[in-house]
Amino acid sequence: MSLLRQMKAGLSIICLLLPLMASADLDIVVTKGYDSKTKVAIVPFFWEGSDLLPEKVENIITNNLVRTGRFEPLPAARMLSQPFSEEGIFFRDWRLLGQEFLIIGHLKPFGDAKLEAEIALYDVVKNRRIVRVTQVIGVHQLRDFGHSLSDLFYERMTGVKGIFSTRIAFVTRKIVNDNQYDYRLQIADADGQRARTVYRSNEPIISVAWSNDGGKLAFANKVGDRWTIFIQDLKSGQVNSISDARGYTSSPSFSPDGRYLAYVSSYRNSPEIYLYDFQSGKSERITRNTYIDTEPSFSPDSKSLVFTSEKGGRPQIYRYDLASKREERLTFEGAQNLRARYSSDGKYLVFVHFIDGRFHIASMDLATRDIRVLTETNLDESPSIAPNGTMLVYATQRGNRGVLAWVSLDGQVTNQMKSDFGDVIEPAWSPYLN
Amino acid sequence: MNNMASGDTGQNLSLPIIGAVAVHLVVFTLLIGSWSFSYSKPKTFEIPKSIKAELVVLEKPKPVQEKPVVTQPKPQPKPETVSKPKPKAETKPVVQPKTEAKPVLPKPVEPKPNTVNVSKPAETKPAVVETPKQTETKPETAPAEDLFENLLAEMAAEDSAIQEQIEAIEQSQIRQAEIAAQVSDYIVVITQQVEEKWSRPVELRLMDLSNIEAVVAVEILPTGELQSATVVQPSGNENYDQSVLRAIEKVRRFTVPQDSEVFEAGGFRKLNITFRPEDLMKP
């Protein structure tokens, strides 16, 4: 009898144990994502003044976020309410609309041609405010304010520094008469707005490069039958050519520490890469072969540079180390790889990758040398990478006109811009500016 | 007179009663002995076999329970049922005790002469043998039979208890299978929910993602509501880790089993979600 009871007890224990043993943590593996755009509601800001403001800050922010290709703003018509203060926010409503973030703003007149702005970003998922900005600004500063707010909000939402307050330099080309052109070097906001001319020439201007502090531009301009590199100080407007550069020089690239300018010269023979030292005022040749070496670009630490060389038969990307003076081939995949630029953190390269008869934008993880194709393009011009590495701007044809196109890394063309001064060519995205 | 009458009747009855009681006791002890003997077998085999003999047993246990109460005729049908499938194992223990119990009956006849020397051996024996079966001697056999019946009842109760346990195990196994099926269904749903909400930052595509992986411990209330999410195994890339946390926060309310048993048994209270972007990895 006791044995039976023991058995019963045993059975009961087994019965009890079965569910217990099964109730360990549940393991789930997620191997893909939908990568849908981040849904953000930007409520039209409330302006207490009577005069119409020259800019709508919320529109500037909306357009900036859309241009990145990773945000999907909620049309104002679909909003259940349009709060301009925290008390008016019902997170549940915004969640019902599928929103992830919410931006509201309140603008009040503040003396002569000034206003007080209170703008805030909310996390609808977490039911909380992320950041609030209260600032007095001039009415004429609304556009800059919109860009810096965009930078702030973008960084808080993505963890990546925004590029909306950066600039883009580009060249326009317009036919004036037969065989006569008007070339202009222009600088605009990162969205292409507020373009201004900083240099003009009747001869072609190419390969525009920014100094690391954003204070100077280097470019090549044809002078007579030669190409000369000029450096323009953007504050003073002063333009200098590199004294030691002779012959056909182009493709300038500032070292981030400001000491060197790498450039290409074919003065003696085939195009070779030189290093101009601003301290000594002298140039040093760093490649020596009978093939084309071009498109130098410095690493963020200024210790090395990448360039394109045809010494392997086809254009491929090489890296030159300034200390050891040694060079190393980086790309082996693809028929051609060219126009390499370092990411701002120096961890990867972005470059033009020609494979299967098409141009792509590709990146290389420098730690593993793994190449991945980012964007399939029909581009015939060079792209320039935004300093945060998440966007490109390049010149392309629309109709029979050269325009500037913004492209996100996953290949969406998010914006295009034409110029009043003819075709747009040779864009160069600035570094972060402060 | 009443006394005399009672005395007479007492004297008249005393011998048969003593004999009957003695016989019953003997039978009883032998029965107990045989039962206990027979039980030794079940101990050994029931423990392992009970788990395996699931489905077929569900029908048979009932006939088995009836058999013990009746008596002899059943030994024959039992072998038939026994011979077929494994369920025999469980029916056997019940069957065997009875077949052994019968042979016990003749035995008590022999011991009686020794113990009941005083009076009528010949008369008592047949009477004894008949009476227990017919239950004619109602008054005094009652306690003995009660014991016997109690014993049988207890046996039956034990049997049915065992059967209940077996059935309980079987049912729990079936239930476990049902739960397991539901759990895997809900895993698919939850995985889908998270995938829909997972947006990988575009800058990730610049990186070599072949080894990137993060694990998030997610605590969920029985309502499906997210209670907490913690990166327990970071990927080494802060943006990546944020993207997986965000995906979970965006789900907000997970689709979990409404059946609380499935919820608990399936482990939905705490999910370990591994994020491995195979779709972004190079083939």
XYZ file of C-alpha atoms in Angstrom:
717
model
C 0.000 0.000 0.000
C 2.684 2.397 0.993
C 4.451 1.511 -2.224
C 1.378 2.415 -4.158
C 1.216 5.698 -2.384
C 4.816 6.283 -3.123
C 4.108 5.573 -6.728
C 1.179 7.909 -6.648
C 3.319 10.522 -5.098
C 5.922 9.900 -7.738
C 3.415 10.216 -10.497
C 2.027 13.362 -8.996
C 5.474 14.842 -8.831
C 6.082 13.960 -12.457
C 2.768 15.555 -13.356
C 3.749 18.664 -11.489
C 7.188 18.745 -12.969
C 6.182 18.486 -16.599
C 4.832 22.017 -16.948
C 7.568 23.381 -14.727
C 10.263 21.928 -16.896
C 8.657 23.414 -20.004
C 8.380 26.919 -18.627
C 11.963 28.035 -19.175
C 12.559 31.291 -21.060
C 11.305 31.252 -24.584
C 13.953 31.750 -27.261
C 13.085 33.629 -30.402
C 15.405 34.486 -33.277
C 14.717 37.446 -35.526
C 16.687 37.299 -38.760
C 15.166 40.062 -40.822
C 13.610 43.478 -40.520
C 11.144 45.455 -42.548
C 13.184 48.651 -42.357
C 10.105 50.763 -42.640
C 10.608 54.493 -42.359
C 10.383 56.171 -39.006
C 6.976 57.749 -38.619
C 7.118 61.229 -37.222
C 4.314 63.715 -36.737
C 5.443 67.326 -37.132
C 2.548 69.461 -35.969
C 2.309 72.886 -37.675
C 3.895 75.292 -35.211
C 1.642 77.820 -33.532
C 2.644 81.425 -34.314
C 1.113 84.016 -32.034
C 2.199 87.022 -34.104
C 0.117 88.759 -36.703
C 2.745 89.165 -39.427
C 3.491 86.285 -41.713
C 6.869 84.713 -41.005
C 9.282 84.406 -43.935
C 9.953 80.721 -43.256
C 7.918 77.895 -41.832
C 10.328 76.143 -39.510
C 8.221 72.976 -39.409
C 8.435 72.750 -43.213
C 12.206 73.083 -43.129
C 12.402 70.269 -40.569
C 9.951 68.100 -42.511
C 11.827 68.498 -45.789
C 15.156 67.834 -44.133
C 13.926 64.629 -42.542
C 12.272 63.442 -45.757
C 15.473 64.033 -47.694
C 17.316 61.510 -45.555
C 15.053 58.770 -46.884
C 14.444 57.339 -43.419
C 11.468 59.362 -42.184
C 7.838 59.449 -43.125
C 6.080 62.540 -41.796
C 2.366 62.424 -41.021
C 0.319 64.771 -43.222
C -1.193 67.515 -41.060
C -4.660 66.701 -42.377
C -4.534 63.292 -40.752
C -3.682 64.568 -37.291
C -6.393 64.094 -34.686
C -5.227 67.192 -32.885
C -2.575 69.840 -33.393
C -1.180 70.583 -29.960
C 1.387 73.294 -29.403
C 1.975 72.648 -25.730
C 2.676 69.572 -23.688
C -0.752 69.643 -22.008
C -2.412 69.136 -25.378
C -0.583 65.896 -26.162
C -2.392 62.575 -25.924
C 0.196 59.962 -26.726
C -2.433 57.312 -27.256
C -3.878 59.267 -30.176
C -0.490 59.505 -31.833
C 0.113 55.833 -31.273
C -3.210 55.045 -32.895
C -1.919 56.922 -35.920
C 1.142 54.695 -35.879
C 3.495 57.528 -35.014
C 6.804 57.015 -33.315
C 7.866 60.606 -32.707
C 6.064 63.890 -32.315
C 7.370 67.429 -32.816
C 5.423 70.468 -31.656
C 6.303 74.150 -31.589
C 5.096 77.467 -30.260
C 6.432 80.795 -31.600
C 5.800 84.164 -29.919
C 6.808 87.662 -31.018
C 9.737 88.880 -28.952
C 10.599 92.483 -29.612
C 11.689 93.860 -32.948
C 12.137 91.266 -35.711
C 12.681 88.594 -33.104
C 10.669 85.753 -31.786
C 10.753 83.302 -28.944
C 10.519 79.713 -30.040
C 9.698 76.695 -27.933
C 10.072 73.485 -29.886
C 9.959 69.961 -28.453
C 10.462 66.415 -29.623
C 8.510 63.576 -27.993
C 8.928 59.839 -28.063
C 5.424 58.512 -28.636
C 6.500 54.929 -28.020
C 7.907 55.756 -24.609
C 5.381 58.444 -23.681
C 7.987 61.032 -22.912
C 9.659 64.182 -24.016
C 13.096 63.717 -25.526
C 14.225 67.319 -25.824
C 12.821 70.820 -25.675
C 14.472 73.916 -27.122
C 13.559 77.400 -25.965
C 15.368 80.138 -27.839
C 15.058 83.735 -28.912
C 16.039 84.164 -32.551
C 15.898 86.801 -35.249
C 13.225 86.381 -37.851
C 15.956 86.260 -40.513
C 17.541 83.284 -38.703
C 14.551 80.998 -39.037
C 16.131 78.924 -41.764
C 19.329 78.303 -39.812
C 17.219 77.587 -36.752
C 15.219 75.019 -38.726
C 18.412 73.298 -39.849
C 19.947 73.183 -36.392
C 16.686 71.869 -34.933
C 16.714 69.231 -37.666
C 20.249 68.256 -36.665
C 19.284 67.995 -33.015
C 16.114 66.006 -33.598
C 17.731 63.743 -36.170
C 20.534 62.883 -33.797
C 18.119 62.193 -30.936
C 15.963 59.983 -33.123
C 18.682 58.043 -34.961
C 21.801 58.285 -32.829
C 23.612 59.698 -35.868
C 24.800 63.270 -36.124
C 22.702 65.345 -38.485
C 24.084 66.998 -41.625
C 21.422 69.659 -42.173
C 23.628 72.555 -41.133
C 26.419 71.499 -43.457
C 26.961 72.935 -46.940
C 27.343 71.665 -50.422
C 29.723 73.205 -52.918
C 29.140 72.648 -56.603
C 29.949 74.111 -59.978
C 27.450 75.435 -62.466
C 28.083 75.682 -66.178
C 26.133 77.922 -68.498
C 26.645 78.676 -72.173
C 27.018 82.403 -72.650
C 27.947 82.585 -76.350
C 29.268 80.145 -78.894
C 32.144 78.290 -77.278
C 31.957 80.540 -74.270
C 30.890 79.331 -70.877
C 30.237 80.858 -67.524
C 31.492 78.622 -64.713
C 30.549 79.390 -61.133
C 31.692 77.772 -57.952
C 28.749 77.950 -55.560
C 28.061 77.109 -51.970
C 24.580 76.251 -50.769
C 22.875 74.838 -47.698
C 22.834 71.059 -47.479
C 19.363 71.164 -49.024
C 20.635 73.152 -51.997
C 18.953 76.363 -50.901
C 20.567 79.779 -50.513
C 23.264 79.129 -53.108
C 25.858 81.864 -53.500
C 28.706 82.184 -55.961
C 32.203 82.296 -54.500
C 34.332 82.025 -57.653
C 33.750 82.530 -61.363
C 35.673 81.614 -64.481
C 35.199 81.225 -68.185
C 37.251 78.051 -67.980
C 36.203 74.764 -66.416
C 36.285 74.343 -62.627
C 36.582 70.794 -61.320
C 37.375 68.632 -58.277
C 36.135 70.823 -55.460
C 37.356 69.880 -51.980
C 36.608 71.268 -48.531
C 39.134 71.845 -45.814
C 38.338 70.011 -42.620
C 37.190 73.152 -40.824
C 34.975 74.144 -43.713
C 36.817 77.441 -44.029
C 38.531 76.792 -47.360
C 37.798 75.309 -50.727
C 40.377 73.836 -53.070
C 39.595 73.256 -56.725
C 41.217 72.946 -60.093
C 40.672 75.627 -62.692
C 41.925 75.579 -66.210
C 44.216 78.488 -66.861
C 45.345 78.778 -70.422
C 46.329 75.258 -71.426
C 47.135 74.150 -67.870
C 45.159 73.098 -64.839
C 45.985 74.902 -61.655
C 44.900 74.221 -58.098
C 43.469 77.174 -56.224
C 42.643 77.501 -52.582
C 40.007 79.988 -51.592
C 39.487 81.257 -48.094
C 35.738 81.489 -47.735
C 35.750 84.208 -45.117
C 38.136 86.600 -46.787
C 37.432 85.500 -50.329
C 41.179 85.407 -50.967
C 42.341 82.941 -53.624
C 45.819 81.428 -53.836
C 47.351 78.875 -56.122
C 49.837 76.362 -54.867
C 53.194 77.819 -55.665
C 54.991 74.568 -56.235
C 52.305 72.956 -58.362
C 53.158 73.023 -61.991
C 51.709 71.503 -65.067
C 48.382 69.754 -65.005
C 47.278 69.630 -61.418
C 43.923 68.538 -60.050
C 42.095 66.475 -57.400
C 43.100 68.352 -54.271
C 42.374 66.845 -50.848
C 43.049 68.547 -47.519
C 44.428 66.480 -44.700
C 42.057 66.764 -41.750
C 44.824 68.151 -39.551
C 45.246 70.965 -42.055
C 48.931 70.372 -42.688
C 48.870 68.818 -46.136
C 47.124 69.087 -49.410
C 47.320 65.963 -51.522
C 46.879 66.558 -55.240
C 47.598 65.057 -58.629
C 50.093 66.414 -61.056
C 51.120 65.191 -64.451
C 53.822 67.762 -64.772
C 56.650 65.345 -65.574
C 54.836 62.281 -66.874
C 51.683 60.299 -66.057
C 49.438 61.652 -63.287
C 51.092 61.067 -59.919
C 50.105 61.958 -56.391
C 51.904 64.722 -54.564
C 51.733 65.999 -51.055
C 51.924 69.743 -50.492
C 53.059 70.724 -47.007
C 51.526 74.024 -45.893
C 54.255 74.433 -43.272
C 57.206 74.118 -45.610
C 55.444 75.275 -48.753
C 56.952 72.330 -50.609
C 55.542 69.366 -52.457
C 56.643 65.779 -52.293
C 55.861 63.130 -54.859
C 54.477 59.960 -53.310
C 53.646 57.667 -56.235
C 56.125 56.629 -58.853
C 54.950 54.596 -61.798
C 53.970 55.004 -65.393
C 50.250 54.572 -64.760
C 47.547 56.964 -63.692
C 47.353 57.642 -59.959
C 44.605 60.026 -58.921
C 41.764 60.972 -56.565
C 43.646 61.087 -53.269
C 41.571 61.365 -50.088
C 42.833 61.547 -46.528
C 41.861 59.363 -43.640
C 40.260 61.197 -40.692
C 43.442 60.765 -38.653
C 45.540 62.301 -41.451
C 47.935 59.358 -41.257
C 47.079 57.754 -44.557
C 45.317 58.446 -47.803
C 43.470 56.383 -50.327
C 43.746 56.912 -54.063
C 42.814 55.359 -57.370
C 45.510 53.763 -59.481
C 45.528 51.983 -62.789
C 48.807 50.308 -62.196
C 46.995 46.971 -61.912
C 45.497 47.512 -65.372
C 42.122 48.809 -64.213
C 41.293 51.557 -61.730
C 41.470 50.146 -58.212
C 41.749 51.670 -54.782
C 45.044 51.772 -52.885
C 46.050 53.101 -49.528
C 49.242 54.999 -48.811
C 50.631 55.261 -45.301
C 52.398 58.558 -44.702
C 54.702 57.307 -41.962
C 55.910 54.111 -43.592
C 55.484 55.424 -47.148
C 54.080 52.069 -48.122
C 51.099 51.463 -50.297
C 48.637 48.636 -50.353
C 45.896 47.642 -52.762
C 42.479 47.552 -51.057
C 39.980 46.536 -53.747
C 39.978 43.351 -55.776
C 36.284 42.822 -56.449
C 34.707 44.578 -59.415
C 36.053 45.712 -62.781
C 36.746 49.187 -61.451
C 36.756 50.897 -58.099
C 37.359 54.582 -57.845
C 36.709 57.845 -56.019
C 37.143 56.415 -52.555
C 36.346 58.549 -49.533
C 36.777 57.688 -45.894
C 33.772 57.724 -43.601
C 34.101 60.355 -40.909
C 34.871 57.683 -38.309
C 37.506 56.157 -40.578
C 36.025 52.697 -40.301
C 34.970 52.286 -43.874
C 35.387 53.620 -47.384
C 32.643 54.644 -49.731
C 33.477 54.557 -53.416
C 32.229 54.048 -56.932
C 32.110 50.371 -57.767
C 31.815 49.306 -61.391
C 30.606 45.771 -61.836
C 28.571 43.968 -64.480
C 28.547 47.061 -66.653
C 26.978 49.315 -64.054
C 28.125 51.890 -61.575
C 27.247 51.395 -57.954
C 28.045 53.064 -54.722
C 29.783 50.543 -52.521
C 31.354 50.544 -49.114
C 34.254 48.627 -47.676
C 34.550 47.751 -44.030
C 38.239 48.409 -43.476
C 38.429 45.949 -40.597
C 37.327 42.985 -42.703
C 37.789 44.348 -46.257
C 34.216 43.285 -46.898
C 32.626 45.153 -49.807
C 28.922 45.748 -49.982
C 27.017 47.411 -52.760
C 24.783 50.152 -51.436
C 23.190 51.816 -54.379
C 22.729 50.971 -57.977
C 22.920 54.182 -59.927
C 22.975 55.408 -63.448
C 25.423 58.001 -62.379
C 28.098 59.159 -64.672
C 29.415 61.765 -62.317
C 31.087 61.415 -58.998
C 29.099 61.204 -55.804
C 30.020 63.116 -52.705
C 29.287 61.635 -49.329
C 27.654 63.482 -46.473
C 29.924 63.718 -43.432
C 27.716 61.344 -41.455
C 28.049 58.774 -44.223
C 24.328 58.243 -44.676
C 23.641 60.288 -47.795
C 25.147 61.087 -51.132
C 24.835 64.001 -53.439
C 25.776 63.700 -57.075
C 25.310 65.409 -60.383
C 23.001 63.726 -62.831
C 21.026 64.478 -65.952
C 17.364 65.295 -65.863
C 16.098 65.875 -69.338
C 19.032 67.568 -70.991
C 19.967 69.423 -67.884
C 22.517 68.672 -65.223
C 20.932 68.650 -61.791
C 21.978 67.840 -58.267
C 20.441 64.719 -56.743
C 20.316 63.602 -53.131
C 20.376 59.873 -52.654
C 20.047 57.872 -49.492
C 22.361 54.931 -49.047
C 19.622 52.476 -49.931
C 19.310 54.090 -53.337
C 16.291 56.341 -53.032
C 16.593 59.633 -54.823
C 15.080 61.859 -52.173
C 15.521 65.246 -53.770
C 16.703 66.929 -56.943
C 17.715 70.494 -57.594
C 18.396 72.478 -60.690
C 20.281 75.732 -60.820
C 19.516 79.096 -62.335
C 23.043 79.083 -63.683
C 22.869 76.110 -65.987
C 24.033 72.564 -65.471
C 25.126 71.521 -62.020
C 28.335 69.527 -61.867
C 31.037 68.482 -59.408
C 29.252 68.616 -56.069
C 31.226 68.354 -52.825
C 29.584 67.894 -49.454
C 31.256 69.860 -46.707
C 32.476 68.427 -43.414
C 30.591 69.252 -40.214
C 30.680 72.999 -39.695
C 30.505 74.782 -36.414
C -36.058 -18.672 29.047
C -34.755 -15.936 27.136
C -31.425 -16.554 28.652
C -31.648 -20.264 28.030
C -32.860 -19.729 24.564
C -30.099 -17.343 23.962
C -27.680 -19.709 25.604
C -28.893 -22.575 23.484
C -28.770 -20.653 20.379
C -25.423 -19.313 21.412
C -24.095 -22.774 21.959
C -25.633 -24.083 18.796
C -24.239 -21.307 16.754
C -20.867 -21.025 18.452
C -19.204 -23.848 16.629
C -20.195 -22.859 13.118
C -19.462 -19.263 13.917
C -16.054 -20.029 15.272
C -15.421 -22.211 12.299
C -16.682 -19.629 9.928
C -14.648 -16.897 11.534
C -11.595 -19.083 11.556
C -12.008 -19.963 7.945
C -12.604 -16.381 7.055
C -9.558 -15.322 8.948
C -7.465 -17.914 7.245
C -8.842 -17.015 3.882
C -8.418 -13.445 4.712
C -4.825 -13.762 5.792
C -4.068 -15.851 2.784
C -5.819 -13.383 0.604
C -3.814 -10.604 2.074
C -0.718 -12.647 1.638
C -1.565 -13.355 -1.942
C -2.583 -9.783 -2.624
C 0.520 -8.445 -1.124
C 2.490 -10.963 -3.101
C 0.737 -10.049 -6.232
C 1.399 -6.393 -5.632
C 5.080 -6.914 -5.642
C 4.920 -7.231 -9.389
C 3.117 -4.026 -10.173
C 5.773 -2.095 -8.303
C 8.446 -3.187 -10.656
C 6.802 -2.725 -13.953
C 4.266 0.006 -13.496
C 6.691 2.793 -13.051
C 8.264 2.623 -16.438
C 5.445 1.235 -18.481
C 2.734 3.533 -17.368
C 4.253 6.344 -19.360
C 4.514 4.452 -22.590
C 1.185 2.672 -22.719
C -0.819 5.783 -23.309
C -3.520 5.585 -25.873
C -4.703 2.000 -25.814
C -5.097 1.905 -22.072
C -7.675 4.600 -21.947
C -10.384 2.159 -23.033
C -9.281 -0.924 -21.198
C -8.846 0.238 -17.662
C -12.599 0.189 -17.094
C -13.171 -3.488 -17.841
C -10.238 -4.213 -15.648
C -11.813 -2.443 -12.751
C -15.000 -4.444 -13.072
C -13.192 -7.741 -13.206
C -11.676 -7.633 -9.791
C -15.094 -7.255 -8.203
C -16.648 -10.239 -9.965
C -14.443 -13.309 -9.585
C -13.112 -16.311 -11.362
C -14.586 -16.461 -14.868
C -12.433 -13.592 -15.945
C -9.004 -15.123 -15.930
C -9.721 -16.487 -19.372
C -10.858 -13.286 -21.070
C -7.920 -11.538 -19.526
C -5.306 -13.621 -21.223
C -6.937 -12.654 -24.465
C -6.764 -8.998 -23.749
C -3.378 -9.460 -22.241
C -1.963 -11.122 -25.288
C -2.706 -8.241 -27.637
C -0.822 -5.055 -26.936
C 1.376 -3.543 -24.306
C -1.546 -2.319 -22.233
C -1.486 -5.838 -20.828
C 1.174 -4.733 -18.539
C -1.311 -2.687 -16.629
C -4.151 -5.168 -16.802
C -1.993 -8.008 -15.618
C -1.350 -6.762 -12.169
C -5.056 -6.634 -11.554
C -5.776 -9.967 -13.115
C -3.155 -12.033 -11.409
C -4.105 -11.389 -7.838
C -7.514 -12.932 -8.422
C -6.378 -16.056 -10.143
C -4.080 -16.626 -7.257
C -6.777 -15.846 -4.779
C -8.805 -18.780 -5.897
C -6.266 -21.444 -5.320
C -6.138 -20.083 -1.815
C -9.642 -21.309 -1.132
C -8.848 -25.015 -1.238
C -5.887 -24.468 1.036
C -7.882 -23.096 3.929
C -9.673 -26.398 3.983
C -6.551 -28.229 5.059
C -5.477 -25.968 7.862
C -8.924 -26.130 9.409
C -8.662 -29.641 10.707
C -5.682 -28.541 12.723
C -7.262 -25.549 14.248
C -10.869 -26.719 14.499
C -10.144 -30.040 16.113
C -12.762 -29.559 18.777
C -15.919 -29.875 16.736
C -17.331 -30.939 13.394
C -14.716 -30.942 10.782
C -16.829 -32.436 8.018
C -19.810 -30.182 8.443
C -17.968 -27.002 8.925
C -15.810 -27.399 5.896
C -18.547 -27.570 3.273
C -20.531 -24.947 5.096
C -17.553 -22.705 5.243
C -16.764 -23.120 1.648
C -20.324 -22.436 0.629
C -21.222 -19.742 3.078
C -18.570 -17.220 2.106
C -19.661 -17.437 -1.469
C -23.406 -17.351 -0.797
C -23.035 -15.058 2.176
C -25.688 -17.041 4.101
C -24.145 -16.487 7.506
C -24.931 -12.831 7.484
C -24.575 -11.713 11.077
C -21.032 -12.749 11.902
C -19.430 -12.939 8.523
C -20.349 -9.327 8.031
C -17.223 -7.828 9.663
C -14.963 -10.192 7.766
C -16.684 -9.479 4.497
C -16.656 -5.819 5.208
C -12.941 -6.053 5.611
C -12.716 -8.059 2.474
C -14.905 -5.673 0.581
C -13.085 -2.745 2.077
C -9.928 -4.329 0.921
C -11.307 -4.876 -2.528
C -12.725 -1.400 -2.565
C -9.422 -0.015 -1.484
C -7.726 -2.071 -4.102
C -10.133 -0.779 -6.675
C -9.628 2.704 -5.408
C -5.901 2.306 -5.669
C -6.310 0.881 -9.127
C -8.514 3.668 -10.253
C -6.197 6.128 -8.580
C -3.341 4.706 -10.561
C -5.445 4.789 -13.669
C -6.326 8.357 -12.919
C -2.701 9.182 -12.511
C -1.886 7.440 -15.738
C -4.683 9.218 -17.475
C -3.580 12.444 -15.909
C -0.095 11.900 -17.239
C -1.428 10.979 -20.609
C -3.664 13.970 -20.658
C -0.878 16.176 -19.504
C 1.276 14.763 -22.260
C -1.415 15.483 -24.787
C -1.772 18.880 -23.227
C 1.956 19.390 -23.396
C 1.857 18.577 -27.083
C -1.006 20.999 -27.582
C 0.860 23.646 -25.655
C 4.005 23.016 -27.634
C 2.069 23.417 -30.872
C 0.490 26.629 -29.679
C 3.806 27.925 -28.423
C 5.448 27.439 -31.798
C 2.497 29.144 -33.478
C 2.839 32.125 -31.203
C 6.589 32.235 -31.690
C 5.961 32.718 -35.392
C 3.485 35.502 -34.703
C 5.769 37.285 -32.256
C 8.746 36.952 -34.576
C 6.675 38.550 -37.309
C 5.575 41.336 -34.990
C 9.155 42.178 -34.138
C 10.374 41.940 -37.740
C 7.723 44.407 -38.837
C 8.939 46.896 -36.289
C 12.650 46.393 -36.778
C 14.201 49.183 -38.831
C 17.912 48.853 -39.220
C 19.769 52.145 -39.469
C 21.006 52.683 -42.992
C 24.564 53.232 -41.812
C 24.607 49.594 -40.744
C 24.758 48.648 -44.380
C 28.204 50.147 -44.603
C 29.466 47.590 -42.144
C 30.374 43.982 -42.372
C 27.412 42.454 -40.561
C 28.380 38.834 -40.873
C 28.817 38.335 -37.151
C 26.625 40.969 -35.620
C 24.123 39.702 -33.099
C 22.343 41.040 -30.050
C 20.146 39.294 -27.504
C 17.388 41.082 -25.662
C 15.637 39.751 -22.580
C 12.006 40.737 -22.837
C 9.562 40.486 -19.956
C 5.929 40.298 -20.941
C 2.776 40.435 -18.864
C 0.066 37.826 -19.471
C -1.846 40.550 -21.302
C 0.993 40.661 -23.812
C 2.057 44.064 -22.636
C 5.745 44.767 -22.625
C 7.088 45.049 -19.110
C 10.785 45.449 -19.745
C 13.409 44.929 -22.389
C 17.111 44.709 -21.699
C 20.019 44.025 -23.998
C 21.668 41.079 -22.300
C 24.145 40.407 -25.074
C 25.193 43.606 -26.846
C 26.333 43.526 -30.453
C 29.154 45.964 -29.929
C 27.356 48.533 -32.073
C 25.305 50.970 -30.053
C 23.039 51.951 -32.936
C 22.308 48.347 -33.668
C 21.429 47.628 -30.052
C 19.180 50.658 -29.967
C 17.418 49.503 -33.118
C 16.561 46.126 -31.609
C 15.356 47.658 -28.352
C 13.293 50.097 -30.315
C 11.716 47.313 -32.351
C 10.551 45.654 -29.151
C 9.289 48.891 -27.669
C 7.376 49.609 -30.843
C 5.598 46.278 -30.671
C 4.411 47.400 -27.245
C 1.744 44.690 -26.963
C 2.800 41.227 -28.010
C 0.399 38.628 -29.285
C 0.613 35.965 -26.592
C -1.557 32.951 -25.751
C -4.674 33.969 -23.841
C -4.635 30.601 -22.115
C -2.612 31.350 -19.023
C -1.344 27.786 -18.840
C 0.077 28.048 -22.348
C 1.459 31.467 -21.516
C 3.271 30.208 -18.425
C 4.260 26.791 -19.704
C 5.447 28.260 -22.994
C 7.718 30.663 -21.178
C 6.117 33.770 -22.664
C 6.731 35.659 -19.470
C 10.335 36.009 -20.454
C 11.509 35.968 -24.054
C 15.102 35.874 -25.141
C 15.046 37.449 -28.555
C 18.153 37.120 -30.695
C 18.552 39.668 -33.477
C 20.719 38.461 -36.329
C 20.179 40.408 -39.585
C 20.670 37.540 -42.008
C 18.871 39.475 -44.708
C 21.609 42.105 -44.637
C 24.438 39.618 -44.555
C 26.178 38.810 -47.769
C 25.293 35.398 -49.184
